[in-house]
């Protein structure tokens, strides 16, 4: 296996480009999550209901960069939540992210280009909530939070439609990254 110098340089450039792109996307996800925390009180949302702006970036990664990239950004978001808000927030963020990415990945595999951003986003939001409720119930050995699922289901549909619409609008800007 002889790899010439040019090929090594190209591989290094590609890895560096992917790493810097992933770092920018992670930073964007954190900024969007922060902005969300500032504007969410204006909407008087029920407890636990979020706009999911940071998930726009995760969906972008899922659709354009692949499952692995989406998982990495989501895992980093979970780690960031752990570092800034504590263990429980980190576990809930990570678990919700894994559930969300998994269902979006499966839907994308099943339906390919036929599935739209809105459908992916709604299912992603719904499974993010299910993942968080499941993790919370396991962590605290209490199934009572599952009673909140109807509220979170309605919010997942509404917020998923907003997130999907936002992604569709910002795709041209994200592609330029």
mmCIF file of N, CA and C in Angstrom, residues 43-172:
data_model
loop_
_atom_site.group_PDB
_atom_site.id
_atom_site.type_symbol
_atom_site.label_atom_id
_atom_site.label_comp_id
_atom_site.label_asym_id
_atom_site.label_seq_id
_atom_site.Cartn_x
_atom_site.Cartn_y
_atom_site.Cartn_z
ATOM 1 N N UNK A 43 -42.843 32.927 25.575
ATOM 2 C CA UNK A 43 -43.917 32.116 25.022
ATOM 3 C C UNK A 43 -44.773 31.439 26.093
ATOM 4 N N UNK A 44 -44.387 31.546 27.351
ATOM 5 C CA UNK A 44 -45.116 30.939 28.475
ATOM 6 C C UNK A 44 -45.445 29.477 28.203
ATOM 7 N N UNK A 45 -44.421 28.719 27.823
ATOM 8 C CA UNK A 45 -44.600 27.302 27.514
ATOM 9 C C UNK A 45 -44.731 26.490 28.795
ATOM 10 N N UNK A 46 -45.445 25.375 28.736
ATOM 11 C CA UNK A 46 -45.529 24.496 29.913
ATOM 12 C C UNK A 46 -44.140 23.979 30.306
ATOM 13 N N UNK A 47 -43.969 23.559 31.542
ATOM 14 C CA UNK A 47 -42.667 23.026 31.977
ATOM 15 C C UNK A 47 -42.201 21.875 31.079
ATOM 16 N N UNK A 48 -40.930 21.898 30.737
ATOM 17 C CA UNK A 48 -40.358 20.831 29.922
ATOM 18 C C UNK A 48 -40.519 21.012 28.426
ATOM 19 N N UNK A 49 -41.318 21.983 28.009
ATOM 20 C CA UNK A 49 -41.543 22.217 26.589
ATOM 21 C C UNK A 49 -40.527 23.240 26.104
ATOM 22 N N UNK A 50 -39.810 22.872 25.037
ATOM 23 C CA UNK A 50 -38.791 23.752 24.466
ATOM 24 C C UNK A 50 -39.030 23.894 22.972
ATOM 25 N N UNK A 51 -38.468 24.947 22.417
ATOM 26 C CA UNK A 51 -38.579 25.161 20.978
ATOM 27 C C UNK A 51 -37.723 24.174 20.190
ATOM 28 N N UNK A 52 -36.604 23.750 20.732
ATOM 29 C CA UNK A 52 -35.734 22.788 20.060
ATOM 30 C C UNK A 52 -34.864 23.398 18.982
ATOM 31 N N UNK A 53 -34.497 24.662 19.145
ATOM 32 C CA UNK A 53 -33.700 25.329 18.114
ATOM 33 C C UNK A 53 -32.348 24.652 17.886
ATOM 34 N N UNK A 54 -31.722 24.183 18.957
ATOM 35 C CA UNK A 54 -30.434 23.500 18.816
ATOM 36 C C UNK A 54 -30.544 22.223 18.000
ATOM 37 N N UNK A 55 -31.738 21.666 17.967
ATOM 38 C CA UNK A 55 -31.934 20.422 17.224
ATOM 39 C C UNK A 55 -31.981 20.647 15.714
ATOM 40 N N UNK A 56 -32.127 21.908 15.299
ATOM 41 C CA UNK A 56 -32.047 22.217 13.870
ATOM 42 C C UNK A 56 -30.675 21.792 13.351
ATOM 43 N N UNK A 57 -29.657 22.065 14.128
ATOM 44 C CA UNK A 57 -28.290 21.726 13.730
ATOM 45 C C UNK A 57 -28.106 20.207 13.702
ATOM 46 N N UNK A 58 -28.661 19.523 14.695
ATOM 47 C CA UNK A 58 -28.560 18.058 14.736
ATOM 48 C C UNK A 58 -29.255 17.455 13.515
ATOM 49 N N UNK A 59 -30.422 17.997 13.166
ATOM 50 C CA UNK A 59 -31.123 17.496 11.976
ATOM 51 C C UNK A 59 -30.308 17.757 10.717
ATOM 52 N N UNK A 60 -29.714 18.918 10.625
ATOM 53 C CA UNK A 60 -28.870 19.225 9.473
ATOM 54 C C UNK A 60 -27.749 18.188 9.364
ATOM 55 N N UNK A 61 -27.094 17.930 10.491
ATOM 56 C CA UNK A 61 -26.016 16.931 10.497
ATOM 57 C C UNK A 61 -26.538 15.577 10.044
ATOM 58 N N UNK A 62 -27.706 15.220 10.543
ATOM 59 C CA UNK A 62 -28.296 13.923 10.209
ATOM 60 C C UNK A 62 -28.531 13.798 8.701
ATOM 61 N N UNK A 63 -29.110 14.831 8.115
ATOM 62 C CA UNK A 63 -29.497 14.777 6.713
ATOM 63 C C UNK A 63 -28.301 14.939 5.778
ATOM 64 N N UNK A 64 -27.378 15.845 6.117
ATOM 65 C CA UNK A 64 -26.306 16.187 5.177
ATOM 66 C C UNK A 64 -24.932 15.625 5.521
ATOM 67 N N UNK A 65 -24.725 15.236 6.759
ATOM 68 C CA UNK A 65 -23.395 14.757 7.138
ATOM 69 C C UNK A 65 -23.420 13.321 7.655
ATOM 70 N N UNK A 66 -24.619 12.794 7.920
ATOM 71 C CA UNK A 66 -24.738 11.409 8.336
ATOM 72 C C UNK A 66 -25.029 11.220 9.816
ATOM 73 N N UNK A 67 -25.430 10.014 10.112
ATOM 74 C CA UNK A 67 -25.821 9.627 11.468
ATOM 75 C C UNK A 67 -24.699 9.865 12.465
ATOM 76 N N UNK A 68 -23.506 9.494 12.108
ATOM 77 C CA UNK A 68 -22.369 9.621 13.017
ATOM 78 C C UNK A 68 -22.147 11.074 13.431
ATOM 79 N N UNK A 69 -22.203 11.979 12.486
ATOM 80 C CA UNK A 69 -22.010 13.400 12.787
ATOM 81 C C UNK A 69 -23.132 13.929 13.676
ATOM 82 N N UNK A 70 -24.364 13.539 13.376
ATOM 83 C CA UNK A 70 -25.496 13.971 14.196
ATOM 84 C C UNK A 70 -25.350 13.442 15.621
ATOM 85 N N UNK A 71 -24.934 12.198 15.736
ATOM 86 C CA UNK A 71 -24.739 11.615 17.062
ATOM 87 C C UNK A 71 -23.644 12.354 17.821
ATOM 88 N N UNK A 72 -22.561 12.685 17.135
ATOM 89 C CA UNK A 72 -21.453 13.395 17.791
ATOM 90 C C UNK A 72 -21.895 14.760 18.313
ATOM 91 N N UNK A 73 -22.620 15.509 17.493
ATOM 92 C CA UNK A 73 -23.087 16.834 17.932
ATOM 93 C C UNK A 73 -24.059 16.682 19.096
ATOM 94 N N UNK A 74 -24.947 15.710 19.006
ATOM 95 C CA UNK A 74 -25.907 15.487 20.079
ATOM 96 C C UNK A 74 -25.215 15.058 21.374
ATOM 97 N N UNK A 75 -24.229 14.180 21.258
ATOM 98 C CA UNK A 75 -23.478 13.746 22.450
ATOM 99 C C UNK A 75 -22.734 14.925 23.073
ATOM 100 N N UNK A 76 -22.164 15.778 22.236
ATOM 101 C CA UNK A 76 -21.484 16.970 22.754
ATOM 102 C C UNK A 76 -22.467 17.912 23.439
ATOM 103 N N UNK A 77 -23.683 18.024 22.877
ATOM 104 C CA UNK A 77 -24.710 18.841 23.537
ATOM 105 C C UNK A 77 -25.037 18.265 24.915
ATOM 106 N N UNK A 78 -25.121 16.936 25.009
ATOM 107 C CA UNK A 78 -25.373 16.291 26.291
ATOM 108 C C UNK A 78 -24.245 16.550 27.278
ATOM 109 N N UNK A 79 -23.015 16.461 26.798
ATOM 110 C CA UNK A 79 -21.861 16.743 27.652
ATOM 111 C C UNK A 79 -21.877 18.200 28.107
ATOM 112 N N UNK A 80 -22.204 19.105 27.204
ATOM 113 C CA UNK A 80 -22.286 20.518 27.558
ATOM 114 C C UNK A 80 -23.370 20.741 28.614
ATOM 115 N N UNK A 81 -24.513 20.084 28.457
ATOM 116 C CA UNK A 81 -25.582 20.183 29.459
ATOM 117 C C UNK A 81 -25.106 19.659 30.808
ATOM 118 N N UNK A 82 -24.383 18.557 30.780
ATOM 119 C CA UNK A 82 -23.834 17.990 32.017
ATOM 120 C C UNK A 82 -22.897 18.989 32.700
ATOM 121 N N UNK A 83 -22.006 19.600 31.927
ATOM 122 C CA UNK A 83 -21.026 20.525 32.487
ATOM 123 C C UNK A 83 -21.646 21.822 32.989
ATOM 124 N N UNK A 84 -22.714 22.269 32.333
ATOM 125 C CA UNK A 84 -23.294 23.560 32.699
ATOM 126 C C UNK A 84 -24.529 23.470 33.583
ATOM 127 N N UNK A 85 -25.246 22.333 33.530
ATOM 128 C CA UNK A 85 -26.487 22.226 34.310
ATOM 129 C C UNK A 85 -26.562 20.993 35.203
ATOM 130 N N UNK A 86 -25.568 20.118 35.121
ATOM 131 C CA UNK A 86 -25.524 18.991 36.030
ATOM 132 C C UNK A 86 -25.826 17.644 35.401
ATOM 133 N N UNK A 87 -25.699 16.619 36.254
ATOM 134 C CA UNK A 87 -25.817 15.233 35.819
ATOM 135 C C UNK A 87 -27.164 14.922 35.176
ATOM 136 N N UNK A 88 -28.245 15.279 35.863
ATOM 137 C CA UNK A 88 -29.577 14.935 35.358
ATOM 138 C C UNK A 88 -29.827 15.581 33.997
ATOM 139 N N UNK A 89 -29.505 16.860 33.864
ATOM 140 C CA UNK A 89 -29.701 17.549 32.579
ATOM 141 C C UNK A 89 -28.863 16.895 31.485
ATOM 142 N N UNK A 90 -27.641 16.496 31.818
ATOM 143 C CA UNK A 90 -26.786 15.850 30.839
ATOM 144 C C UNK A 90 -27.341 14.523 30.370
ATOM 145 N N UNK A 91 -27.805 13.714 31.311
ATOM 146 C CA UNK A 91 -28.376 12.405 30.958
ATOM 147 C C UNK A 91 -29.642 12.585 30.122
ATOM 148 N N UNK A 92 -30.497 13.515 30.534
ATOM 149 C CA UNK A 92 -31.740 13.731 29.787
ATOM 150 C C UNK A 92 -31.452 14.246 28.375
ATOM 151 N N UNK A 93 -30.516 15.152 28.248
ATOM 152 C CA UNK A 93 -30.150 15.677 26.930
ATOM 153 C C UNK A 93 -29.584 14.564 26.050
ATOM 154 N N UNK A 94 -28.666 13.792 26.599
ATOM 155 C CA UNK A 94 -28.039 12.717 25.827
ATOM 156 C C UNK A 94 -29.068 11.664 25.412
ATOM 157 N N UNK A 95 -29.896 11.226 26.350
ATOM 158 C CA UNK A 95 -30.881 10.184 26.056
ATOM 159 C C UNK A 95 -31.904 10.668 25.040
ATOM 160 N N UNK A 96 -32.401 11.879 25.239
ATOM 161 C CA UNK A 96 -33.341 12.441 24.270
ATOM 162 C C UNK A 96 -32.721 12.527 22.884
ATOM 163 N N UNK A 97 -31.474 12.953 22.830
ATOM 164 C CA UNK A 97 -30.769 13.057 21.553
ATOM 165 C C UNK A 97 -30.616 11.707 20.862
ATOM 166 N N UNK A 98 -30.248 10.690 21.622
ATOM 167 C CA UNK A 98 -30.074 9.347 21.041
ATOM 168 C C UNK A 98 -31.401 8.825 20.491
ATOM 169 N N UNK A 99 -32.482 8.965 21.260
ATOM 170 C CA UNK A 99 -33.795 8.519 20.781
ATOM 171 C C UNK A 99 -34.179 9.281 19.510
ATOM 172 N N UNK A 100 -33.986 10.591 19.532
ATOM 173 C CA UNK A 100 -34.364 11.450 18.416
ATOM 174 C C UNK A 100 -33.596 11.086 17.148
ATOM 175 N N UNK A 101 -32.289 10.994 17.267
ATOM 176 C CA UNK A 101 -31.456 10.687 16.107
ATOM 177 C C UNK A 101 -31.770 9.295 15.568
ATOM 178 N N UNK A 102 -31.996 8.356 16.460
ATOM 179 C CA UNK A 102 -32.283 6.980 16.032
ATOM 180 C C UNK A 102 -33.557 6.911 15.207
ATOM 181 N N UNK A 103 -34.631 7.574 15.664
ATOM 182 C CA UNK A 103 -35.878 7.505 14.886
ATOM 183 C C UNK A 103 -35.738 8.242 13.561
ATOM 184 N N UNK A 104 -35.033 9.377 13.565
ATOM 185 C CA UNK A 104 -34.839 10.103 12.304
ATOM 186 C C UNK A 104 -34.002 9.281 11.327
ATOM 187 N N UNK A 105 -32.988 8.606 11.855
ATOM 188 C CA UNK A 105 -32.140 7.747 11.020
ATOM 189 C C UNK A 105 -32.981 6.622 10.396
ATOM 190 N N UNK A 106 -33.795 5.971 11.226
ATOM 191 C CA UNK A 106 -34.627 4.871 10.727
ATOM 192 C C UNK A 106 -35.624 5.355 9.675
ATOM 193 N N UNK A 107 -36.254 6.497 9.934
ATOM 194 C CA UNK A 107 -37.203 7.043 8.966
ATOM 195 C C UNK A 107 -36.509 7.418 7.662
ATOM 196 N N UNK A 108 -35.329 7.997 7.784
ATOM 197 C CA UNK A 108 -34.565 8.383 6.583
ATOM 198 C C UNK A 108 -34.163 7.135 5.791
ATOM 199 N N UNK A 109 -33.775 6.070 6.503
ATOM 200 C CA UNK A 109 -33.411 4.814 5.829
ATOM 201 C C UNK A 109 -34.632 4.199 5.146
ATOM 202 N N UNK A 110 -35.783 4.225 5.821
ATOM 203 C CA UNK A 110 -36.994 3.616 5.267
ATOM 204 C C UNK A 110 -37.560 4.387 4.079
ATOM 205 N N UNK A 111 -37.571 5.726 4.186
ATOM 206 C CA UNK A 111 -38.255 6.535 3.186
ATOM 207 C C UNK A 111 -37.338 7.350 2.287
ATOM 208 N N UNK A 112 -36.053 7.397 2.613
ATOM 209 C CA UNK A 112 -35.098 8.114 1.772
ATOM 210 C C UNK A 112 -35.483 9.558 1.538
ATOM 211 N N UNK A 113 -35.417 9.977 0.293
ATOM 212 C CA UNK A 113 -35.707 11.374 -0.077
ATOM 213 C C UNK A 113 -37.200 11.691 -0.050
ATOM 214 N N UNK A 114 -38.038 10.674 0.123
ATOM 215 C CA UNK A 114 -39.489 10.895 0.144
ATOM 216 C C UNK A 114 -39.946 11.558 1.448
ATOM 217 N N UNK A 115 -39.140 11.446 2.491
ATOM 218 C CA UNK A 115 -39.534 12.009 3.780
ATOM 219 C C UNK A 115 -39.102 13.470 3.854
ATOM 220 N N UNK A 116 -39.973 14.314 4.394
ATOM 221 C CA UNK A 116 -39.659 15.747 4.434
ATOM 222 C C UNK A 116 -39.139 16.157 5.817
ATOM 223 N N UNK A 117 -38.615 17.380 5.876
ATOM 224 C CA UNK A 117 -38.051 17.897 7.127
ATOM 225 C C UNK A 117 -39.086 17.945 8.246
ATOM 226 N N UNK A 118 -40.322 18.286 7.890
ATOM 227 C CA UNK A 118 -41.353 18.398 8.924
ATOM 228 C C UNK A 118 -41.608 17.058 9.611
ATOM 229 N N UNK A 119 -41.728 16.015 8.820
ATOM 230 C CA UNK A 119 -41.982 14.686 9.386
ATOM 231 C C UNK A 119 -40.795 14.235 10.233
ATOM 232 N N UNK A 120 -39.595 14.396 9.705
ATOM 233 C CA UNK A 120 -38.403 14.033 10.485
ATOM 234 C C UNK A 120 -38.352 14.807 11.795
ATOM 235 N N UNK A 121 -38.628 16.083 11.718
ATOM 236 C CA UNK A 121 -38.534 16.947 12.891
ATOM 237 C C UNK A 121 -39.590 16.591 13.944
ATOM 238 N N UNK A 122 -40.814 16.351 13.500
ATOM 239 C CA UNK A 122 -41.880 16.001 14.452
ATOM 240 C C UNK A 122 -41.542 14.685 15.154
ATOM 241 N N UNK A 123 -41.138 13.678 14.390
ATOM 242 C CA UNK A 123 -40.775 12.404 15.012
ATOM 243 C C UNK A 123 -39.534 12.541 15.894
ATOM 244 N N UNK A 124 -38.575 13.348 15.435
ATOM 245 C CA UNK A 124 -37.392 13.596 16.251
ATOM 246 C C UNK A 124 -37.758 14.242 17.578
ATOM 247 N N UNK A 125 -38.627 15.251 17.537
ATOM 248 C CA UNK A 125 -39.065 15.939 18.763
ATOM 249 C C UNK A 125 -39.835 14.989 19.678
ATOM 250 N N UNK A 126 -40.731 14.205 19.089
ATOM 251 C CA UNK A 126 -41.525 13.261 19.880
ATOM 252 C C UNK A 126 -40.621 12.239 20.576
ATOM 253 N N UNK A 127 -39.691 11.674 19.838
ATOM 254 C CA UNK A 127 -38.820 10.663 20.436
ATOM 255 C C UNK A 127 -37.782 11.269 21.374
ATOM 256 N N UNK A 128 -37.448 12.527 21.177
ATOM 257 C CA UNK A 128 -36.581 13.219 22.132
ATOM 258 C C UNK A 128 -37.306 13.279 23.483
ATOM 259 N N UNK A 129 -38.585 13.648 23.439
ATOM 260 C CA UNK A 129 -39.382 13.714 24.670
ATOM 261 C C UNK A 129 -39.556 12.335 25.302
ATOM 262 N N UNK A 130 -39.814 11.334 24.483
ATOM 263 C CA UNK A 130 -39.982 9.971 25.002
ATOM 264 C C UNK A 130 -38.682 9.501 25.657
ATOM 265 N N UNK A 131 -37.558 9.763 25.008
ATOM 266 C CA UNK A 131 -36.260 9.387 25.574
ATOM 267 C C UNK A 131 -36.011 10.058 26.914
ATOM 268 N N UNK A 132 -36.325 11.340 26.996
ATOM 269 C CA UNK A 132 -36.118 12.055 28.253
ATOM 270 C C UNK A 132 -37.035 11.538 29.356
ATOM 271 N N UNK A 133 -38.306 11.303 29.023
ATOM 272 C CA UNK A 133 -39.233 10.755 30.026
ATOM 273 C C UNK A 133 -38.800 9.365 30.484
ATOM 274 N N UNK A 134 -38.351 8.547 29.551
ATOM 275 C CA UNK A 134 -37.884 7.199 29.902
ATOM 276 C C UNK A 134 -36.669 7.284 30.822
ATOM 277 N N UNK A 135 -35.718 8.136 30.478
ATOM 278 C CA UNK A 135 -34.512 8.288 31.309
ATOM 279 C C UNK A 135 -34.870 8.801 32.698
ATOM 280 N N UNK A 136 -35.737 9.794 32.750
ATOM 281 C CA UNK A 136 -36.147 10.355 34.034
ATOM 282 C C UNK A 136 -36.829 9.291 34.889
ATOM 283 N N UNK A 137 -37.721 8.523 34.260
ATOM 284 C CA UNK A 137 -38.443 7.466 34.983
ATOM 285 C C UNK A 137 -37.493 6.406 35.525
ATOM 286 N N UNK A 138 -36.475 6.038 34.741
ATOM 287 C CA UNK A 138 -35.495 5.043 35.181
ATOM 288 C C UNK A 138 -34.615 5.621 36.285
ATOM 289 N N UNK A 139 -34.136 6.855 36.085
ATOM 290 C CA UNK A 139 -33.234 7.468 37.061
ATOM 291 C C UNK A 139 -33.879 7.616 38.438
ATOM 292 N N UNK A 140 -35.159 7.946 38.438
ATOM 293 C CA UNK A 140 -35.836 8.206 39.699
ATOM 294 C C UNK A 140 -36.821 7.111 40.083
ATOM 295 N N UNK A 141 -36.777 5.983 39.354
ATOM 296 C CA UNK A 141 -37.637 4.825 39.631
ATOM 297 C C UNK A 141 -39.078 5.255 39.859
ATOM 298 N N UNK A 142 -39.570 6.074 38.926
ATOM 299 C CA UNK A 142 -40.915 6.615 39.075
ATOM 300 C C UNK A 142 -41.510 6.789 37.682
ATOM 301 N N UNK A 143 -42.616 6.109 37.425
ATOM 302 C CA UNK A 143 -43.258 6.178 36.108
ATOM 303 C C UNK A 143 -44.239 7.339 36.012
ATOM 304 N N UNK A 144 -44.453 8.074 37.090
ATOM 305 C CA UNK A 144 -45.417 9.182 37.088
ATOM 306 C C UNK A 144 -45.161 10.214 35.986
ATOM 307 N N UNK A 145 -43.900 10.546 35.683
ATOM 308 C CA UNK A 145 -43.683 11.540 34.622
ATOM 309 C C UNK A 145 -44.245 11.124 33.257
ATOM 310 N N UNK A 146 -44.445 9.826 33.049
ATOM 311 C CA UNK A 146 -44.998 9.373 31.775
ATOM 312 C C UNK A 146 -46.412 9.911 31.550
ATOM 313 N N UNK A 147 -47.092 10.310 32.623
ATOM 314 C CA UNK A 147 -48.424 10.905 32.504
ATOM 315 C C UNK A 147 -48.360 12.242 31.765
ATOM 316 N N UNK A 148 -47.192 12.822 31.698
ATOM 317 C CA UNK A 148 -46.985 14.107 31.019
ATOM 318 C C UNK A 148 -46.806 13.938 29.510
ATOM 319 N N UNK A 149 -46.777 12.692 29.059
ATOM 320 C CA UNK A 149 -46.542 12.407 27.643
ATOM 321 C C UNK A 149 -47.560 13.071 26.708
ATOM 322 N N UNK A 150 -48.849 13.112 27.040
ATOM 323 C CA UNK A 150 -49.779 13.796 26.123
ATOM 324 C C UNK A 150 -49.421 15.268 25.881
ATOM 325 N N UNK A 151 -49.035 15.977 26.925
ATOM 326 C CA UNK A 151 -48.640 17.389 26.772
ATOM 327 C C UNK A 151 -47.401 17.479 25.892
ATOM 328 N N UNK A 152 -46.431 16.598 26.149
ATOM 329 C CA UNK A 152 -45.195 16.625 25.375
ATOM 330 C C UNK A 152 -45.406 16.162 23.933
ATOM 331 N N UNK A 153 -46.403 15.325 23.702
ATOM 332 C CA UNK A 153 -46.708 14.873 22.341
ATOM 333 C C UNK A 153 -47.263 16.033 21.520
ATOM 334 N N UNK A 154 -48.198 16.770 22.105
ATOM 335 C CA UNK A 154 -48.762 17.936 21.415
ATOM 336 C C UNK A 154 -47.657 18.957 21.141
ATOM 337 N N UNK A 155 -46.819 19.197 22.141
ATOM 338 C CA UNK A 155 -45.735 20.171 21.952
ATOM 339 C C UNK A 155 -44.724 19.668 20.920
ATOM 340 N N UNK A 156 -44.480 18.354 20.869
ATOM 341 C CA UNK A 156 -43.539 17.802 19.887
ATOM 342 C C UNK A 156 -44.028 18.050 18.472
ATOM 343 N N UNK A 157 -45.320 17.900 18.259
ATOM 344 C CA UNK A 157 -45.868 18.151 16.920
ATOM 345 C C UNK A 157 -45.713 19.631 16.568
ATOM 346 N N UNK A 158 -46.118 20.503 17.489
ATOM 347 C CA UNK A 158 -46.035 21.948 17.220
ATOM 348 C C UNK A 158 -44.585 22.397 17.039
ATOM 349 N N UNK A 159 -43.734 22.029 17.974
ATOM 350 C CA UNK A 159 -42.340 22.469 17.910
ATOM 351 C C UNK A 159 -41.590 21.784 16.770
ATOM 352 N N UNK A 160 -41.938 20.534 16.493
ATOM 353 C CA UNK A 160 -41.317 19.830 15.373
ATOM 354 C C UNK A 160 -41.631 20.502 14.044
ATOM 355 N N UNK A 161 -42.858 20.982 13.898
ATOM 356 C CA UNK A 161 -43.221 21.698 12.669
ATOM 357 C C UNK A 161 -42.446 23.017 12.558
ATOM 358 N N UNK A 162 -42.289 23.690 13.680
ATOM 359 C CA UNK A 162 -41.524 24.946 13.681
ATOM 360 C C UNK A 162 -40.060 24.670 13.346
ATOM 361 N N UNK A 163 -39.486 23.659 13.986
ATOM 362 C CA UNK A 163 -38.085 23.314 13.746
ATOM 363 C C UNK A 163 -37.870 22.868 12.303
ATOM 364 N N UNK A 164 -38.771 22.040 11.788
ATOM 365 C CA UNK A 164 -38.663 21.583 10.400
ATOM 366 C C UNK A 164 -38.759 22.738 9.415
ATOM 367 N N UNK A 165 -39.675 23.666 9.687
ATOM 368 C CA UNK A 165 -39.821 24.842 8.824
ATOM 369 C C UNK A 165 -38.575 25.714 8.881
ATOM 370 N N UNK A 166 -38.042 25.891 10.082
ATOM 371 C CA UNK A 166 -36.838 26.703 10.244
ATOM 372 C C UNK A 166 -35.669 26.069 9.504
ATOM 373 N N UNK A 167 -35.522 24.756 9.628
ATOM 374 C CA UNK A 167 -34.437 24.065 8.933
ATOM 375 C C UNK A 167 -34.545 24.276 7.427
ATOM 376 N N UNK A 168 -35.745 24.162 6.914
ATOM 377 C CA UNK A 168 -35.955 24.325 5.473
ATOM 378 C C UNK A 168 -35.536 25.720 5.019
ATOM 379 N N UNK A 169 -35.786 26.718 5.853
ATOM 380 C CA UNK A 169 -35.447 28.097 5.508
ATOM 381 C C UNK A 169 -33.942 28.348 5.607
ATOM 382 N N UNK A 170 -33.274 27.745 6.609
ATOM 383 C CA UNK A 170 -31.857 28.052 6.835
ATOM 384 C C UNK A 170 -30.889 27.101 6.123
ATOM 385 N N UNK A 171 -31.413 26.088 5.462
ATOM 386 C CA UNK A 171 -30.542 25.133 4.755
ATOM 387 C C UNK A 171 -29.551 25.835 3.823
ATOM 388 N N UNK A 172 -29.974 26.811 3.027
ATOM 389 C CA UNK A 172 -28.988 27.447 2.148
ATOM 390 C C UNK A 172 -27.804 28.058 2.911
#
